[in-house]
Short mmCIF file of C-alpha atoms in Angstrom, two decimals:
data_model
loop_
_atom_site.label_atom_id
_atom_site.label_comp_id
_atom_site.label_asym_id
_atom_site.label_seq_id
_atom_site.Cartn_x
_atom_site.Cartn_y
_atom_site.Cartn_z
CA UNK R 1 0.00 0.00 0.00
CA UNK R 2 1.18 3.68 -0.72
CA UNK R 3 2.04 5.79 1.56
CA UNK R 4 -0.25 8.67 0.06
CA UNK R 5 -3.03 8.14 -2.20
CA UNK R 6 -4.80 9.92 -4.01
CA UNK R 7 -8.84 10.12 -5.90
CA UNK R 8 -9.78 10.40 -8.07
CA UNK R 9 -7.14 9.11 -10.17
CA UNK R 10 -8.73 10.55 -13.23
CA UNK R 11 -11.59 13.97 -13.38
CA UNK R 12 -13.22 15.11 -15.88
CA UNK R 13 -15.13 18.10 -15.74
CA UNK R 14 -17.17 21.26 -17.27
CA UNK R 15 -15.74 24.63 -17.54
CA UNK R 16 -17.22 26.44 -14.16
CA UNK R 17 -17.92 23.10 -12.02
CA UNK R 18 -16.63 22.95 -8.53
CA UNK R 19 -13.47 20.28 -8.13
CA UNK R 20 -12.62 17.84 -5.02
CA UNK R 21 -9.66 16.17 -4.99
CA UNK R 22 -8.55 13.91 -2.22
CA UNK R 23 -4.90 13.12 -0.70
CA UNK R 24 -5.01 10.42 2.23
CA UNK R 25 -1.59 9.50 3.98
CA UNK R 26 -0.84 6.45 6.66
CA UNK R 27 2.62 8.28 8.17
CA UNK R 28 2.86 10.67 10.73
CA UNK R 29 3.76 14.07 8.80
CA UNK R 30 5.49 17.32 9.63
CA UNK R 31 4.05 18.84 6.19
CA UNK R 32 1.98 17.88 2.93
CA UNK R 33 2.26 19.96 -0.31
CA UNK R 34 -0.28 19.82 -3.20
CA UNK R 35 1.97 20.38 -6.61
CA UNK R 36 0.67 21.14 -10.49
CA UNK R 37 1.81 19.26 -13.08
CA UNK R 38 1.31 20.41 -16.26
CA UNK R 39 1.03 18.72 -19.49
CA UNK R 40 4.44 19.72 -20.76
CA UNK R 41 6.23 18.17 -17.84
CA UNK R 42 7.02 20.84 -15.25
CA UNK R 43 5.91 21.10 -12.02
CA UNK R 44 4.39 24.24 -9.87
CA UNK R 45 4.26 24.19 -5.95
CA UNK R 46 0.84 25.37 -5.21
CA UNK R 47 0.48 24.44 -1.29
CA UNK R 48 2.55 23.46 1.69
CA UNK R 49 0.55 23.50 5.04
CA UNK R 50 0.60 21.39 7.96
CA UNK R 51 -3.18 22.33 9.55
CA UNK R 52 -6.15 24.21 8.67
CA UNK R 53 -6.90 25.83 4.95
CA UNK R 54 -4.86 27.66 3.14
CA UNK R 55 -6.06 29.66 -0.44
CA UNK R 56 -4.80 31.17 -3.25
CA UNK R 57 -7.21 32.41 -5.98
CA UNK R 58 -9.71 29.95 -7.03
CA UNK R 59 -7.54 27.17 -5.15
CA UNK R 60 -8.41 25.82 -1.55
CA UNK R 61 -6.09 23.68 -0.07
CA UNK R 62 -7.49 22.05 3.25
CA UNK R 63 -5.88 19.44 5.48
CA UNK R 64 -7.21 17.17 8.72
CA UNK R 65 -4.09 15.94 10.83
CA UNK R 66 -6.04 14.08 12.85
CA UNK R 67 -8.14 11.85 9.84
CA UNK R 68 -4.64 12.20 8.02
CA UNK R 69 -6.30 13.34 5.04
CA UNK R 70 -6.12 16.67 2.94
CA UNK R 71 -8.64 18.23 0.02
CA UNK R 72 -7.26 20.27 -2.97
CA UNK R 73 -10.86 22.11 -4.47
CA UNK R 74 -10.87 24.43 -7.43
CA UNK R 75 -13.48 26.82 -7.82
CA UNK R 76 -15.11 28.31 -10.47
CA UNK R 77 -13.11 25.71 -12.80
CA UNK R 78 -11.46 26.56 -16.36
CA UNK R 79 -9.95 24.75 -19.02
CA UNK R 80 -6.47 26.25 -18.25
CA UNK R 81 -6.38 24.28 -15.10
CA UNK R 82 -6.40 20.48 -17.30
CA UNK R 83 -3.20 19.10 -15.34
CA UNK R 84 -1.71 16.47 -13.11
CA UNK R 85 -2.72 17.13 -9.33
CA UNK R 86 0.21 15.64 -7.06
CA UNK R 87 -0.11 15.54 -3.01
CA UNK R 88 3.09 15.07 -1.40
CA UNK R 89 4.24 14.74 2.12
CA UNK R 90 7.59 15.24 4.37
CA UNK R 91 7.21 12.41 6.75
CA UNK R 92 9.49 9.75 9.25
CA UNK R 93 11.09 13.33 10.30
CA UNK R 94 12.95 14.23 6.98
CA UNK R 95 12.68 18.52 5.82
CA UNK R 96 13.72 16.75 2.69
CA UNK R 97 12.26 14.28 1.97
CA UNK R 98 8.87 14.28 -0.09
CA UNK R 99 6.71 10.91 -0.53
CA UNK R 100 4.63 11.66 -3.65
CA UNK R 101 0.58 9.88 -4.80
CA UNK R 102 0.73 9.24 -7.84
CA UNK R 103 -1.66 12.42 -9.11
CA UNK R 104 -4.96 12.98 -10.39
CA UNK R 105 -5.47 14.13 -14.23
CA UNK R 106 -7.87 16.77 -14.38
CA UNK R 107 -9.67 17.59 -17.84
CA UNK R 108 -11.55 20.85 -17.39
CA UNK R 109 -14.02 20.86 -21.04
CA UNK R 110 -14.79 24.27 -22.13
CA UNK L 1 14.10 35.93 -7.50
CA UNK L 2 15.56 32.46 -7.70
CA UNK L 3 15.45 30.55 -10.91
CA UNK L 4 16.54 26.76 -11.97
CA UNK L 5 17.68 25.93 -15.27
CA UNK L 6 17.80 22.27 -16.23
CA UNK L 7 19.36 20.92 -19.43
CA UNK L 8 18.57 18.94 -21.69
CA UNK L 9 15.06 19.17 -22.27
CA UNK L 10 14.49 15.69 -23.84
CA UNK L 11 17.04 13.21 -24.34
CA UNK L 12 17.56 10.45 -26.50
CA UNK L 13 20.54 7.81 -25.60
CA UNK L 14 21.60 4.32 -26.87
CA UNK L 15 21.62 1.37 -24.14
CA UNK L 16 25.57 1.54 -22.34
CA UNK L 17 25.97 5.36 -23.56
CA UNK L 18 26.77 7.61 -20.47
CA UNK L 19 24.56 10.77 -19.09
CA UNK L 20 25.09 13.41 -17.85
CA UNK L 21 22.10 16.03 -16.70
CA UNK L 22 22.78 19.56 -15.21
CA UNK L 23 21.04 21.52 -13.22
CA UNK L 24 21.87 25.18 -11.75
CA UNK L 25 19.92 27.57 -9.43
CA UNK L 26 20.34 30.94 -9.26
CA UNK L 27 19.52 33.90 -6.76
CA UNK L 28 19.61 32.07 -3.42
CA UNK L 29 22.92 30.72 -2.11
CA UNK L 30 23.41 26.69 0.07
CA UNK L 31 20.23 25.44 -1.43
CA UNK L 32 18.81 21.61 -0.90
CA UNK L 33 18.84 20.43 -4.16
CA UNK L 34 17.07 17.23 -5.42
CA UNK L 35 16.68 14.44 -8.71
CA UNK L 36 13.27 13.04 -9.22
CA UNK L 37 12.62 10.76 -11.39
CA UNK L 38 9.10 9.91 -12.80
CA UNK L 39 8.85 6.30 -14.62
CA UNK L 40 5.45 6.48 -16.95
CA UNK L 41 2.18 5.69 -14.95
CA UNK L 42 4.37 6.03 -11.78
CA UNK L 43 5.26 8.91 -9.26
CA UNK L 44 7.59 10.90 -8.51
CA UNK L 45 11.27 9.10 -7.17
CA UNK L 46 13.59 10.69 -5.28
CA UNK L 47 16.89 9.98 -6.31
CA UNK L 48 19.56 12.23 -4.68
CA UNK L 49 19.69 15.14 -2.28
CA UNK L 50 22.25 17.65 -1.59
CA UNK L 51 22.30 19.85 1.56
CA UNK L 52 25.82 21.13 0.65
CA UNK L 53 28.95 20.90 -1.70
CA UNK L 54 29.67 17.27 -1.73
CA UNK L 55 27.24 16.54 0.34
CA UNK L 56 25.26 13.84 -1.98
CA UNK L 57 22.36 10.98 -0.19
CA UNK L 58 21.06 8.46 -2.40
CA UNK L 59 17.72 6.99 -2.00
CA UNK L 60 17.65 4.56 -3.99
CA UNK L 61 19.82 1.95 -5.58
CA UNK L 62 20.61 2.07 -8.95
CA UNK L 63 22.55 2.76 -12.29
CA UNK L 64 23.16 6.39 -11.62
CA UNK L 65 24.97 8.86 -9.45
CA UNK L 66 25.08 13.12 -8.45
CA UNK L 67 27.73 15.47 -7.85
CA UNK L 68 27.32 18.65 -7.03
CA UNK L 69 30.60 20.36 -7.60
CA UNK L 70 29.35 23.74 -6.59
CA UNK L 71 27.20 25.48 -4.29
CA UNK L 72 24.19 25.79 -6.91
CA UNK L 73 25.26 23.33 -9.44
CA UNK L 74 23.85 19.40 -9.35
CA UNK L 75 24.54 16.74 -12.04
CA UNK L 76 23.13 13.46 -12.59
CA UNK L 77 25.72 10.86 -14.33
CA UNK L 78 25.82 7.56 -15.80
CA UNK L 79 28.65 5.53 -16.66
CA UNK L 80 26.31 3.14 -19.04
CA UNK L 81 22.77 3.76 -19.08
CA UNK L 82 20.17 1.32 -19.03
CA UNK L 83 16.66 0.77 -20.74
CA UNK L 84 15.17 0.86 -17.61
CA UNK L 85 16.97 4.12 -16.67
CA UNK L 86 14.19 6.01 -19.30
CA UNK L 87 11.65 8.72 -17.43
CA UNK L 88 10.96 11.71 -16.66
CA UNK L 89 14.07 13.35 -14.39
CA UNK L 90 12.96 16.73 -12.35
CA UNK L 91 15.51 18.62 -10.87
CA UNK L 92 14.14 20.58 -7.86
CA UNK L 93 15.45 22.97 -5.26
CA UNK L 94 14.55 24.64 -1.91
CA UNK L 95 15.81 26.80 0.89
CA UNK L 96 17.45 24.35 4.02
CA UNK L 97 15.84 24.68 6.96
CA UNK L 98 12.61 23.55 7.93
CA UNK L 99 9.55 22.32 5.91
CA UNK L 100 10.09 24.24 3.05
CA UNK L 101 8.16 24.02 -0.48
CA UNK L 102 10.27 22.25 -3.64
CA UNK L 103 10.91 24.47 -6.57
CA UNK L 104 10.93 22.10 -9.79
CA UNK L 105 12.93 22.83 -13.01
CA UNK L 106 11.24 21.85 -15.94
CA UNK L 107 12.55 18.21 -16.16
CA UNK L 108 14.30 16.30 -19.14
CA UNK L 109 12.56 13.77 -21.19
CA UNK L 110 15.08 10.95 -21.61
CA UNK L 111 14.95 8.08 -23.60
CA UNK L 112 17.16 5.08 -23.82
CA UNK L 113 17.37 2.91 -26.80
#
């Protein structure tokens, strides 16, 4: 079993819908980061908490300690944000170490 | 502002060629510095950190190895590459102390034949 795994694996979705998606880890954590990967390859850093909800534009970024689980929601979704969704966590007491899910695909339809 | 550069963008190599990847950050001094790989339908690896000059950790075994000769330079080598060694590699930095968020370059596409 993963460490951190993520669902959907794969969204699809109309231009203005509202987007879940879900990051569950079975490690004690010090940090979990939500990351954008985009169809070209590179990779943004949208989120690193540790507790509560953090937001940035239409992105939410939400995570429960104690349920060791964390929500990434878009609102007001466009087709501009079709990528890879990666959750990623700094666990077993490491600053450096990150243990990725595999991602979601999102596919935001005009 | 800091910046990372990573070189090549895709890569193309015969089976038993070497490789050699480079990666530099700029506008920040003593980063951490990182190679990820991503195999298709996978996620991401980490292969080497750096917290210093010379200063290399391996994660996991395998056919390649990092140097990092300077402060805000970080190569990935082969000696003979391997069809297994194809993916995705991500070079990444970020500042040392604490939980700090992962700056990615934009990766190279390499592909072993």
């Amino acid at each position: 079993k993963n460490e951190v795994e993520q669902s959907p694996q794969n969204l699809t979705a109309q231009e203005g819908e509202f987007i879940t998606i879900n990051c569950s880890y079975s490690v004690g954590i010090s940090a979990l980061h939500w990351l954008q990967q985009h169809p070209g390859g590179g990779i943004v850093s949208l989120f690193m908490l540790s507790s509560g909800k953090k937001k940035h534009g239409r992105l939410i970024a939400t995570i429960n300690i104690q349920e060791k689980h964390s929500s990434l929601h878009i609102t007001a979704s466009h087709p501009r944000d079709s990528a890879v969704y990666i959750c990623a966590v700094n666990s077993g007491g490491s600053n450096y170490k990150l243990t990725f899910g595999k991602g979601t695909l999102l596919t935001v339809n005009p | 502002s800091q910046t990372i550069h990573q070189w090549p963008a895709t890569l193309v190599q015969p089976v038993g060629s070497p490789l050699s990847l480079e990666c530099t950050v700029e506008g920040t001094s003593n980063p951490n510095l990182y190679w990820y790989r991503q195999a298709a339908g996978r996620g991401l690896q980490l292969l080497f950190y750096s917290v210093g000059i010379g200063q290399i950790s391996s994660e996991v075994p395998q056919n390649l190895s990092a140097s990092r000769p300077q402060d805000r330079q970080f190569i990935l080598s082969s000696k003979k590459l391997l069809l297994s060694d194809s993916g995705f590699y991500l070079c990444a930095w970020s500042f040392g102390l604490g939980n700090q968020p992962q700056h990615f370059g934009d990766g190279t596409r390499l592909s072993i034949l």
